[in-house]
Each structure stands twice: as structure tokens, then as C-alpha cells.
Coordinates of C-alpha atoms and ligand atoms in Angstrom, one line a residue:
X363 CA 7.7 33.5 -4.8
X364 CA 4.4 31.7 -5.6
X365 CA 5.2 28.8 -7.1
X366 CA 2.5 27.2 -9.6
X367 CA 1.0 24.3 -7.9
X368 CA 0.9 21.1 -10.4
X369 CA -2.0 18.9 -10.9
X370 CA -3.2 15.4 -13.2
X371 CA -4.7 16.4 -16.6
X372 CA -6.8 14.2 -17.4
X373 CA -10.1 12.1 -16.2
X374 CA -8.6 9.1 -16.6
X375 CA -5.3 10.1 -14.9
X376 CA -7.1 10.8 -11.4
X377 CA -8.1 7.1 -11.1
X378 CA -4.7 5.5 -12.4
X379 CA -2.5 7.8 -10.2
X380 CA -4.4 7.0 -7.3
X381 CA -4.7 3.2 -8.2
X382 CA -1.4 3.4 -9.0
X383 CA -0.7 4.6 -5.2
X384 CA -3.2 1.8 -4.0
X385 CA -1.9 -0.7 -5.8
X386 CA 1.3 -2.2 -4.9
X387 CA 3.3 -4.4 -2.5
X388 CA 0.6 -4.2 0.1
X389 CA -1.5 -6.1 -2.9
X390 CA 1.1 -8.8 -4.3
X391 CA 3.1 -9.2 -1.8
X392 CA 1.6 -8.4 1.9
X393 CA -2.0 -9.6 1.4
X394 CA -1.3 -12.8 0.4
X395 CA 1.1 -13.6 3.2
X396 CA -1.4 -12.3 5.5
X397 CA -3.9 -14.9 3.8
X398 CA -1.5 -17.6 4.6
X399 CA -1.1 -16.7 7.7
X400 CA -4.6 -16.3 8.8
X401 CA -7.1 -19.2 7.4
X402 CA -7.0 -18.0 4.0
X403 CA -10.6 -17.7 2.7
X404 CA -12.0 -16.2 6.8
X405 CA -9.1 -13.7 6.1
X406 CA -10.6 -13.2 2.3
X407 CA -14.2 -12.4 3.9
X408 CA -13.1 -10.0 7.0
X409 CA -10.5 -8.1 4.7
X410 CA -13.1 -7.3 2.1
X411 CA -15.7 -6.0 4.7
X412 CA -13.8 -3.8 6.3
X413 CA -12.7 -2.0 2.7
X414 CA -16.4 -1.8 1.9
X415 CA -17.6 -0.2 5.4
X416 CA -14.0 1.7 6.2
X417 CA -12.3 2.3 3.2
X418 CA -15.0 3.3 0.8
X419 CA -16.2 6.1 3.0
X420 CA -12.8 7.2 4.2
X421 CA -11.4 7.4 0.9
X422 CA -14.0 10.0 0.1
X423 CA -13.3 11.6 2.9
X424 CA -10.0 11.8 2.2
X425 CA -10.2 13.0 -1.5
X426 CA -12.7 15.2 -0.1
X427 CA -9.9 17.1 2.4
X428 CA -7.4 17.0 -0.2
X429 CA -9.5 18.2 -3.2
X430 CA -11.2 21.3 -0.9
X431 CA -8.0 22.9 0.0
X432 CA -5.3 21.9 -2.6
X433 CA -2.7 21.1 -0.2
X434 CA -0.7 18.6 1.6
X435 CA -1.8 16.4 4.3
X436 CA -0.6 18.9 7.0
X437 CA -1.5 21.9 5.2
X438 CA -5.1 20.8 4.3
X439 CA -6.3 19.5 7.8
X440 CA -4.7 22.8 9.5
X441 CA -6.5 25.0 6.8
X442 CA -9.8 23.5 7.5
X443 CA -9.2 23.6 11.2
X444 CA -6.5 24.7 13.3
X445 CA -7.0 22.1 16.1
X446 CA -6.9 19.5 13.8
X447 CA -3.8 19.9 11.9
X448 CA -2.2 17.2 14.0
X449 CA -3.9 14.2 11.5
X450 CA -1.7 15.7 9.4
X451 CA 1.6 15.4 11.4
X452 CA 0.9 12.1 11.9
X453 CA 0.5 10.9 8.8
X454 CA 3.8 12.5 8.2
X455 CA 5.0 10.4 10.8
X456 CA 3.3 7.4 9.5
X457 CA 4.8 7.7 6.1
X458 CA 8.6 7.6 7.2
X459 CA 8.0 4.5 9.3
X460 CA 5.9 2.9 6.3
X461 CA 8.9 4.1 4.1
X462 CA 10.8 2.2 6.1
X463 CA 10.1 -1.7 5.2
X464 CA 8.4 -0.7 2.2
X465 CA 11.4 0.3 0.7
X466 CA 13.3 -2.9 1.9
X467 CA 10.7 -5.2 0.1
X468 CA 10.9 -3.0 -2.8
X469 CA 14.5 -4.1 -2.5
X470 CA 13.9 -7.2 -2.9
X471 CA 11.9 -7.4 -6.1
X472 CA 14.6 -5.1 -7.6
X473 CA 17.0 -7.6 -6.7
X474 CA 15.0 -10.8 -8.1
X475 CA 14.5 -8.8 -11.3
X476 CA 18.2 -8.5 -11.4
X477 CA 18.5 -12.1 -10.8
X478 CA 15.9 -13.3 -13.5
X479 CA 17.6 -11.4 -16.0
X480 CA 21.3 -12.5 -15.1
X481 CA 19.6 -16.2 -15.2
X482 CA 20.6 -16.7 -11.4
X483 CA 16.8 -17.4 -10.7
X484 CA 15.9 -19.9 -12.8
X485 CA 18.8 -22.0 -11.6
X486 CA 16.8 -23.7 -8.7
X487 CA 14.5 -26.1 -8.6
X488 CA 12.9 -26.9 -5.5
X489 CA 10.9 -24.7 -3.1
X490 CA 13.2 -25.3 -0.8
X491 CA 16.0 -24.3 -2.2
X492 CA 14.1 -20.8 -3.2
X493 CA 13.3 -20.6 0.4
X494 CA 17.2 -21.0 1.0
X495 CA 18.1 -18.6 -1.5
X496 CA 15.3 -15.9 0.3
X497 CA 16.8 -16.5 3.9
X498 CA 20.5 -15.4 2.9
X499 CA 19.5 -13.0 0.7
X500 CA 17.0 -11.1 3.0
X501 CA 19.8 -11.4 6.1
X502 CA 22.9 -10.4 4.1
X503 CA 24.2 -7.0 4.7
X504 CA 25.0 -5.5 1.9
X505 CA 23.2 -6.6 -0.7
X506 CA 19.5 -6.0 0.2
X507 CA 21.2 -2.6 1.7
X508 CA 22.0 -1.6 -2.1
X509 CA 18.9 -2.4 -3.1
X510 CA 16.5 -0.3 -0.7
X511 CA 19.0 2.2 -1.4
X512 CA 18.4 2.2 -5.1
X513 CA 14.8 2.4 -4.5
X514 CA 15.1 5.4 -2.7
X515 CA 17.2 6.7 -5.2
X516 CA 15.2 5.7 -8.3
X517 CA 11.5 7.4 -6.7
X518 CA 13.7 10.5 -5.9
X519 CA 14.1 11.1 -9.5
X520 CA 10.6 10.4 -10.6
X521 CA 9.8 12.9 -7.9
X522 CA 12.0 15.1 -9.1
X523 CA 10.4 14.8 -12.4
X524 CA 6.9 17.0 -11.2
X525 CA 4.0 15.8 -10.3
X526 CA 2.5 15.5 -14.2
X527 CA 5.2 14.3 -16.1
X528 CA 6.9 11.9 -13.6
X529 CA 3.7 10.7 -11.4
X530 CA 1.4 10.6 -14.4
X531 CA 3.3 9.5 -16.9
X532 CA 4.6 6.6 -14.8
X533 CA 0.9 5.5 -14.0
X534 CA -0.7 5.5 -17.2
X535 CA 1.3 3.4 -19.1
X536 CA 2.6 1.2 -16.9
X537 CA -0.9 0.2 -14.5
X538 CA -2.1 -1.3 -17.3
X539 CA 0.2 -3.5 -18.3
X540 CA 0.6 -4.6 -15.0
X541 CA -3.3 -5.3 -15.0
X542 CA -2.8 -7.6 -18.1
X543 CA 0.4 -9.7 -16.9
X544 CA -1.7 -10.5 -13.7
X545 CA -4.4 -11.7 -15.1
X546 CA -2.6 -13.9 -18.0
X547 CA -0.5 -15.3 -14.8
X548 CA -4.2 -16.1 -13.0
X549 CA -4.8 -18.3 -15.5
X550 CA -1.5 -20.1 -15.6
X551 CA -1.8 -20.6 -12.1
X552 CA -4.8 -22.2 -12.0
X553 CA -4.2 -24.6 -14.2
X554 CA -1.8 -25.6 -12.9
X555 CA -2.2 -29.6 -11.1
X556 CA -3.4 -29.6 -7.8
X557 CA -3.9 -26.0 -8.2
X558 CA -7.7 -26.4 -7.1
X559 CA -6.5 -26.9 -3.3
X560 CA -5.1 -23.6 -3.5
X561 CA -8.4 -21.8 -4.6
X562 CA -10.5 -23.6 -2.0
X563 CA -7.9 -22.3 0.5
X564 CA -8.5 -18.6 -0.8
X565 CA -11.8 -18.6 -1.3
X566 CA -13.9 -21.4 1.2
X567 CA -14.1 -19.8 4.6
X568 CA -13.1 -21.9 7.3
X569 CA -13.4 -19.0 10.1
X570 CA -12.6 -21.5 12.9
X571 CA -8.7 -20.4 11.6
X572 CA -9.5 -16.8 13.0
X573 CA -6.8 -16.5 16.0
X574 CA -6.6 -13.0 17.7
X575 CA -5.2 -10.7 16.1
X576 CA -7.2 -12.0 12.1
X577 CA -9.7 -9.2 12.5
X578 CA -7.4 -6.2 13.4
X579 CA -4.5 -7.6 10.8
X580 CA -7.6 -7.9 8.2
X581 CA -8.6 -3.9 8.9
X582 CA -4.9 -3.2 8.9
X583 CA -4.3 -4.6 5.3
X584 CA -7.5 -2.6 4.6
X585 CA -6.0 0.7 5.5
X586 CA -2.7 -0.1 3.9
X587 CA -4.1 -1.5 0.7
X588 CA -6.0 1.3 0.2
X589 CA -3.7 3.7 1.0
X590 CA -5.6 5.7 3.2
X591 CA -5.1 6.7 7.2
X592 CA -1.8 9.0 6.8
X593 CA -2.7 11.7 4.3
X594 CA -1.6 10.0 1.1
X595 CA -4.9 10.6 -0.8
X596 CA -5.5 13.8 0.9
X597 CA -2.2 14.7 -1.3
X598 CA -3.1 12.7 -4.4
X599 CA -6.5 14.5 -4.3
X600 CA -5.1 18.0 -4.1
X601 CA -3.7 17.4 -7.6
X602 CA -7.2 16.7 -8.3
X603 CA -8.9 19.2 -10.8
X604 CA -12.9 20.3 -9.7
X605 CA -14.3 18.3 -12.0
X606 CA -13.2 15.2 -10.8
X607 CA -15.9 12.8 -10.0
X608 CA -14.8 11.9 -6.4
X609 CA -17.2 9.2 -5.9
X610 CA -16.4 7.2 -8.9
X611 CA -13.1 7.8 -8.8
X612 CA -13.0 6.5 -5.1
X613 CA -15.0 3.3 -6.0
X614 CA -13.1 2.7 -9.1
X615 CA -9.5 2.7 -6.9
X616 CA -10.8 0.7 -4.4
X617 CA -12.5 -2.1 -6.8
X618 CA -9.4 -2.2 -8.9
X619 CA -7.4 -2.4 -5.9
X620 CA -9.4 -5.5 -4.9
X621 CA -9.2 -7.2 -8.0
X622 CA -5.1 -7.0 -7.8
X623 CA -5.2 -8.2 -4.0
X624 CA -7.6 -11.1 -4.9
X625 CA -5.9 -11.8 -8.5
X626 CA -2.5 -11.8 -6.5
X627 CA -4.0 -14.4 -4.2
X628 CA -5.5 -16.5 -7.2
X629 CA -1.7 -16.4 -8.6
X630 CA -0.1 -17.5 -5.3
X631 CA -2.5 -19.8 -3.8
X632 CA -2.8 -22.3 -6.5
X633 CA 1.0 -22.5 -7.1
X634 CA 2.0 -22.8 -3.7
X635 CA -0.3 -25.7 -3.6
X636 CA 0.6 -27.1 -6.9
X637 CA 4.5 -27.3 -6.1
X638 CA 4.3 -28.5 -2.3
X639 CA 5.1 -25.2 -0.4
X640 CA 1.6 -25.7 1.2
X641 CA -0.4 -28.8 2.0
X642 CA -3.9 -29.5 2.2
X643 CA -5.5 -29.2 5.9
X644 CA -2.8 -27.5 7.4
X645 CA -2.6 -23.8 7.8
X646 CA 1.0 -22.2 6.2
X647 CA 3.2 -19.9 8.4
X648 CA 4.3 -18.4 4.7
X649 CA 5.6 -14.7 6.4
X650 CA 7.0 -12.4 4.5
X651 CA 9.2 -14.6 1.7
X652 CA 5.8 -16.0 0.3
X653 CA 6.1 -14.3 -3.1
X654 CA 9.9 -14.3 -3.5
X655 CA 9.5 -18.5 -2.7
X656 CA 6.3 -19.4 -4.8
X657 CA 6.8 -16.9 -7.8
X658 CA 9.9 -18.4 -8.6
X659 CA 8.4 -21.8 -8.6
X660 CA 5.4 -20.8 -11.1
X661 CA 8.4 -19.5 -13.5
X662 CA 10.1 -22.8 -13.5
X663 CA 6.9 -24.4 -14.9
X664 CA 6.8 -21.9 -17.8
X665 CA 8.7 -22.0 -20.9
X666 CA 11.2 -19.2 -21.2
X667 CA 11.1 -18.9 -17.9
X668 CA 13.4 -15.7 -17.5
X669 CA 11.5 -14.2 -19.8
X670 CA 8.3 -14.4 -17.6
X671 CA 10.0 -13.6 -14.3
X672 CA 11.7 -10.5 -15.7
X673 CA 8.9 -9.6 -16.8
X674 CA 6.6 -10.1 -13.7
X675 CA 9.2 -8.8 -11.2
X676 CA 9.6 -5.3 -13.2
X677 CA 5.8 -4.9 -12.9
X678 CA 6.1 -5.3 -9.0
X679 CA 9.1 -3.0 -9.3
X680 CA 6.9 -0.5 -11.1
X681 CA 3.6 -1.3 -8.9
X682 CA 5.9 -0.4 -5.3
X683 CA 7.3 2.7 -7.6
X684 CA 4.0 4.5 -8.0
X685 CA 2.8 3.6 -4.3
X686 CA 6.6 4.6 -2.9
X687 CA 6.0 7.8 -5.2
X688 CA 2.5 8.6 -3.1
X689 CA 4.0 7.8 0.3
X690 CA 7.4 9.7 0.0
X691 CA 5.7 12.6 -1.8
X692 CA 3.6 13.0 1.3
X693 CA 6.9 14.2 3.7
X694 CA 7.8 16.2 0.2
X695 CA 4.9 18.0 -0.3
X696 CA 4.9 18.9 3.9
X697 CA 8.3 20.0 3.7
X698 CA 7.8 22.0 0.8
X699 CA 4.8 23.9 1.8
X700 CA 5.2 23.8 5.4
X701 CA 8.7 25.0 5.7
X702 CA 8.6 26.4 2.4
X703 CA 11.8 24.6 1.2
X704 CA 12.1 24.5 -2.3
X705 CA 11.1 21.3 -4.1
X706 CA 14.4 20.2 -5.2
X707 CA 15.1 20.5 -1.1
X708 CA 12.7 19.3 0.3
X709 CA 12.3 15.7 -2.3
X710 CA 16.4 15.6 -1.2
X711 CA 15.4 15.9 2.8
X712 CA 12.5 13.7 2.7
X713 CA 15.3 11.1 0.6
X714 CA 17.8 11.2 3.6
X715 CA 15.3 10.5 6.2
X716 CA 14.6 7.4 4.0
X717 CA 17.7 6.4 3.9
X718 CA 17.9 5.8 7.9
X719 CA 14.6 4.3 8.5
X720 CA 15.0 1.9 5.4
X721 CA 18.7 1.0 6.4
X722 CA 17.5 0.1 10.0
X723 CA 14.6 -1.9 8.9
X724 CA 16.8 -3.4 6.7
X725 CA 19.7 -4.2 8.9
X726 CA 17.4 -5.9 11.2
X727 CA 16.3 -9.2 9.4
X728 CA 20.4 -9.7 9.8
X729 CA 23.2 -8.2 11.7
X730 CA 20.7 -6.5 13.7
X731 CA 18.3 -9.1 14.8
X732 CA 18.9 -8.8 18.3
X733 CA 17.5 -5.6 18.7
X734 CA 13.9 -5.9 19.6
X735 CA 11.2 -3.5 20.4
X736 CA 8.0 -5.1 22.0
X737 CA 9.5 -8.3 20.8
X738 CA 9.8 -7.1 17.3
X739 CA 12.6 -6.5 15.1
X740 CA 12.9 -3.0 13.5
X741 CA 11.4 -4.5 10.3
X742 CA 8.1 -6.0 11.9
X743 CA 7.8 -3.2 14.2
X744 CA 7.3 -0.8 11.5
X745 CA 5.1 -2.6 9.7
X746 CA 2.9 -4.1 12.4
X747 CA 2.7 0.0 14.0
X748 CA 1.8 1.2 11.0
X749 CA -0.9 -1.1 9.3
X750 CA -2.1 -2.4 12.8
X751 CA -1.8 1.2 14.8
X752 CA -1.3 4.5 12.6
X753 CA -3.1 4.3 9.8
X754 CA -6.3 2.9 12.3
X755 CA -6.1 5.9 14.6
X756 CA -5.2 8.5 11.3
X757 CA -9.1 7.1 9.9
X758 CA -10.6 7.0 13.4
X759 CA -9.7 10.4 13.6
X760 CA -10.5 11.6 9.9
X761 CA -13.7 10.1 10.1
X762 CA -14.4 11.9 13.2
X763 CA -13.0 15.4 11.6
X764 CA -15.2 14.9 8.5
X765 CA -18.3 13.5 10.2
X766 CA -18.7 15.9 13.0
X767 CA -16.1 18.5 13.2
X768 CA -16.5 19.9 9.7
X769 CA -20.0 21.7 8.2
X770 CA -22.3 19.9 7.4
X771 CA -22.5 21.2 3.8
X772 CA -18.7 20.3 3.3
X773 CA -18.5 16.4 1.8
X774 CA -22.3 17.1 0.2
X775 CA -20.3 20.0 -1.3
X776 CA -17.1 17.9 -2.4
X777 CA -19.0 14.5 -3.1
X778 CA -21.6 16.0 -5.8
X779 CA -19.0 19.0 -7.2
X780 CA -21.0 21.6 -6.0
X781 CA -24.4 20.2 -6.3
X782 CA -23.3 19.5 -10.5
X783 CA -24.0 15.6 -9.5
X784 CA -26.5 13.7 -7.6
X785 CA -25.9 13.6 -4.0
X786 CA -28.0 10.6 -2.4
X787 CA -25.3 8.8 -1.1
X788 CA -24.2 11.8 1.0
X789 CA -26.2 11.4 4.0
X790 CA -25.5 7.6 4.0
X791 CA -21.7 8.8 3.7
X792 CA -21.8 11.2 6.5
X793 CA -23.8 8.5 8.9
X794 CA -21.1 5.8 7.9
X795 CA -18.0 8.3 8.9
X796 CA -20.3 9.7 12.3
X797 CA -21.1 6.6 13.9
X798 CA -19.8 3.8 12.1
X799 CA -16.5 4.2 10.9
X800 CA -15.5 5.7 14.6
X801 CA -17.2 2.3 16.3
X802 CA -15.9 -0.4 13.9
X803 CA -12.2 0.7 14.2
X804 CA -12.6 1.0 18.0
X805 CA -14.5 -2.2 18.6
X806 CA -11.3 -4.2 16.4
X807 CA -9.1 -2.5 18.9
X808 CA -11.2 -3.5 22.1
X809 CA -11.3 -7.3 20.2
X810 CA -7.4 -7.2 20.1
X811 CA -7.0 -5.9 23.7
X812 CA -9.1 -9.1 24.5
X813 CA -12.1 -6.8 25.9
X814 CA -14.3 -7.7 24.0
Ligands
LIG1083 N1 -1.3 1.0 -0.8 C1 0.1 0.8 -1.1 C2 0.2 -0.7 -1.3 O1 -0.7 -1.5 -1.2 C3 1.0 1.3 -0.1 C4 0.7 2.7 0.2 C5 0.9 3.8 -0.6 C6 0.2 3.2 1.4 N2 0.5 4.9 0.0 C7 0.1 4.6 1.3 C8 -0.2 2.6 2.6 C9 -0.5 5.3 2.3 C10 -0.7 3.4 3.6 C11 -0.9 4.7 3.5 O2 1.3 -1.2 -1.6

């Protein structure tokens, strides 16, 4: 039976459901910890470059795949050509392992909104003490198990919604808000004292804090932050209608997907400063407990503290929902039209294979520290293959697909609707994903391998 294939109503709705996939942990939480970790302001400069040459014109690529064919990652490379269907597959591989800690993290803010609200959070003081309260939170059993578990469960049933009334719904209302709270809690932040030493962290480049390994992590947080490299907005775009401007709406997610990456560091950076987690002329090692330390301590220095955390953390909850919703309806989608299980099926299939990878990722920060790949515990592995490897290679390879593999005519046709809008920027487009796309993601892997 042919069944009728959803898609986003309105303008409006293309741009928030695929900001909505953009933004999320990867803005809040992972790019400021990466800032921390690597100079701050050198990090800043690299990161922003490589979304302006890289994940501009792969974006458009990507919405350009998706929107063409109307189908899923797997389906939509295959259909334009059979030898490259794999870019699909592995983007289907991509997403489980990405599932995998992002689901654990998204744990954790479901668990610190729990706690504001009980009042547990706002019993602290001290940074240290937050850091304490992190630590045997993250490498308990149980607890953080429950709350990746949840997670799973609670995108499940937004999936399970449809694509227009769960997906859409959720992004519309809710991006917006989360737009707001950031930038009231901007402000805060940098008023608060000392906070200035935090902004010239962020923002004055001191590139002599580049290490090996800054220029690849920076083009990794690119990929992830923008969501593209696995096939995700191949799928968003296939909901796409044909009169969706692809251009704008590809420039509009990736500037409001800056803005939240560089507003999350203007929150962080300031407070982390202003309460003593960081000190002036040294670099932080801040890893992945950054937000769950310093966010605390900026509540602590608000009235009604609860209030504001509750708040804050249910707008992370909800920014890692409508990313998690992208990523998970990516092995959905290939299930369903692929193997032509049903939806109901295939959103419970894809749900089960979540629940392995996240529980191993999870386990691994505690009872199952000892096991190391490369080095790595389960929960670094995943996230350092993905960011740093897959999604790389899965634009390195779409770039290629779309710059000299497909027709010529094919992203002119997709990038100006059928010749409805202007189409100067094509040819710039098509030189950027020939030649240098292809060379800048190659020449950051030679850099890493210390060839070059
Ligand atoms: N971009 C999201 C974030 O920043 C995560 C994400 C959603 C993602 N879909 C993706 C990352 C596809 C890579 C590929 O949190």
C-alpha cells in the first residue's frame, strides 16, 4: 500500500525544523567545552571558517539531495545513483553511534531539570561542589541509565506523532522561546563581575593555544553543529515542499545556529570566570561537565533561582529533543522505506538499537571505564568517531557526489527552484563543493596525521 508521504506546511516551518535539528547539545553544551579546551577565541575563529566554506555549501547540497527525490538518506543517494547509495548507509551508521552519547547527555539535562525543580540544585554553593555533584552523577549506574532511557522513550513518541504534527509542532513554539531565554541569560552573564575575562577568552584569539588536533576538532563541531555529513538534512529536506527557498533557508539555519553556539559561549564564558571555575592566563581542561558545573553557578546568583534553572534546563531538554528527533528519524525513515516496515515498526526498531548504543555509552563513564577502544571509553569513542571521522568523510564524499558525479544542471536546478529564482551563486556553489570542499576536509585530515 502507498502510503502518503508527510511534509512541513509552512515557509516558516522549513527553517525552524531544520534549526530546530541544528540547534542543540552540539550548540550549548559541546561547543563551549570544546572552546575551553582549545584556546577559546583561536577555536572561535577556525570553527566559524570552516561553517562558512564547508557547511554553507554542503548544507545546500544536502537540502538539494533530499528535496530532488523526497526520500530518506539511503533512498535519495541510491535513486540519484546506484553506486552511490553507500553515503547513505553510512550516515545510517553514523546516526546510531551519534545516538549513542547524544542521548546520554540528553540524560543529563533531563536529570538537572529534575533536580532544579525538586530544589536539589540550588542546594550547593560552590563550583566545586557542582563539579562533585557532576562526577557521581555522570558515573552512577542507574540513574543516568533511566535518564537516556527516558530520552529515547520521550522522542519515540514525538516520532510517533508524524512528521507535521509532532516534528513541527514541537519546533515552532518552542525554538523561539529558547531564542529569547538565551539571550536574556547573555546579558546576565555578562554582567556579571569579572565576567569581562571570560569574553576576552571567547572572543580575543590567542592562536598560539592551537595544539594538534584544534583544527580537525573545530571542522568536527562544524559538521555536528550543523547537522550535516550523515543524511540528516537530506531527510529534513525531503519534507521540504518545491517552493522552498533552499538558499535562504540554508543560510538562515546556519546563522541562527551560530548565534546559539556563540550566545551559549557568551553565557558560559563569563560565568565561569566570574565564579572561579576558570582563571585568567591559564587554559581550562572544562570536558564535558562544563555546562552541568557553570550553569548551576549562574542560577545561584539569580533570584528565584529554581525558577531560572527549571526553566533553562527544559529549553536544552527541548533543544536535544528536536535534534534527537532529526537524528533518530534518519534510521526511521531508512527502515521504513528501505525495508518497507511500517512506521509504527520501524520508529520501535530504530528505538531498540538506541537503547544498546546509549546504554553502552553510558555505562562507560562508570562501571565500564575499563573498557577502552584506541584509548577511549565507549562514550568518547563515539563522539570523537563521529564529529572527528564520519560526518568528515559523509561531506567529503557528498561534496564530491554533488560537485562531479551529478549533472551539472542538478543543484542550478534545486538552488534557484527551477530557474523561478536567481541563480548567481550556483557556479560559485558547484566550484566550492568540486575543489574546495573535497581539499579543505582532506588537508585537516593530513594536518592531524601530522603530514602536513
Ligand atoms: N546538530 C545537532 C546539535 O548541535 C546534533 C545533530 C542533529 C546532528 N542531527 C545531526 C549532528 C546530524 C550530526 C549529524 O546538537
Amino acid at each position: 500500500m502507498e502510503q502518503k508521504r508527510g511534509s512541513f506546511a509552512g515557509k516558516l516551518s522549513a527553517v525552524l525544523v531544520a534549526a530546530g535539528s541544528a540547534v542543540g547539545l552540539g550548540n550549548i553544551w559541546r561547543f563551549p567545552s570544546l572552546a575551553a579546551d582549545n584556546g577559546g577565541g583561536a577555536f572561535l575563529v577556525i570553527y566559524l571558517l570552516c561553517v562558512l566554506l564547508l557547511g554553507v555549501p554542503l548544507i545546500w547540497a544536502e537540502f538539494s539531495v533530499g528535496r530532488s527525490t523526497q526520500l530518506g538518506a539511503v533512498g535519495a543517494y541510491r535513486t540519484l545513483n546506484k553506486r552511490w547509495g553507500f553515503i547513505g548507509y553510512f550516515g545510517v551508521l553514523a546516526a546510531f553511534l551519534l545516538l549513542g552519547f547524544y542521548y546520554v547527555v540528553s540524560g543529563w539535562t533531563l536529570e538537572y531539570f529534575v533536580e532544579s525543580i525538586n530544589g536539589n540544585l540550588s542546594k550547593y554553593s560552590t563550583p566545586e561542589e557542582y563539579r562533585l555533584l557532576f562526577d557521581s552523577f555522570k558515573t552512577a549506574t542507574w540513574k543516568p541509565l533511566l535518564f537516556a532511557w527516558a530520552f529515547i522513550l520521550i522522542t519515540h513518541f514525538v516520532i510517533a506523532q508524524g512528521v507535521q504534527k509532532g516534528i513541527e509542532k514541537c519546533s515552532n513554539v518552542l525554538m523561539p522561546l529558547l531564542f529569547v531565554i538565551l539571550f536574556v541569560m547573555a546579558i546576565h552573564s555578562v554582567l556579571m563581575p569579572g565576567g569581562v575575562e571570560g569574553l576576552k577568552f571567547f572572543f580575543k584569539p590567542d592562536f598560539s593555544a592551537i595544539s594538534t588536533g584544534t583544527i580537525l576538532a573545530a571542522m568536527g563541531q562544524a559538521f555536528f553543529s550543523l547537522s550535516i555529513g550523515m543524511g540528516c538534512m537530506v531527510t529534513y529536506a525531503s519534507y521540504f515542499n518545491r517552493e522552498t527557498n533552499l538558499k535562504t533557508t540554508g543560510l538562515q539555519v546556519t546563522m541562527l545556529d551560530s548565534l546559539v553556539a556563540i550566545t551559549a559561549g557568551i553565557i558560559i564564558f563569563p560565568a565561569a570566570f566570574s565564579v572561579g571555575i576558570f582563571q585568567a592566563g591559564e587554559t581550562p581542561m572544562a570536558g564535558p561537565g562544563l555546562i552541568f558545573i557553570t550553569l548551576p553557578a549562574i542560577f545561584n546568583s539569580l533570584p528565584w533561582s529554581m525558577l531560572w534553572s527549571a526553566i533553562f534546563f527544559l529549553l536544552i531538554i527541548v533543544a536535544a529533543l528536536t535534534s534527537t528527533i532529526s537524528i533518530h528519524e534518519v534510521v526511521a525513515a531508512y527502515l521504513n522505506e528501505e525495508w518497507k516496515i511500517e512506521r509504527k515498526w520501524s520508529n520501535w526498531l530504530s528505538t531498540a538499537g538506541m537503547f544498546v548504543v546509549a546504554t553502552l555509552a553510558s555505562l562507560s563513564l562508570g562501571v565500564l571505564n575499563e573498557v577502552r577502544v584506541f584509548g577511549l571509553t565507549f562514550f568518547d569513542l563515539f563522539d570523537y568517531v563521529t564529529a572527528n571521522l564520519l560526518l568528515p568523510i559523509g561531506g567529503f564524499c557528498t561534496s564530491i557526489f554533488v560537485g562531479w558525479v551529478l549533472d551539472k544542471k542538478f543543484l542550478e536546478r534545486e538552488l534557484t527552484n527551477d530557474g523561478k529564482l536567481g541563480g548567481k551563486i550556483v557556479p560559485v556553489v558547484r566550484f566550492m563543493l568540486r575543489w574546495l570542499c573535497p581539499l579543505i576536509v582532506f588537508a585537516i585530515f593530513l594536518d592531524t596525521m601530522g603530514v602536513i
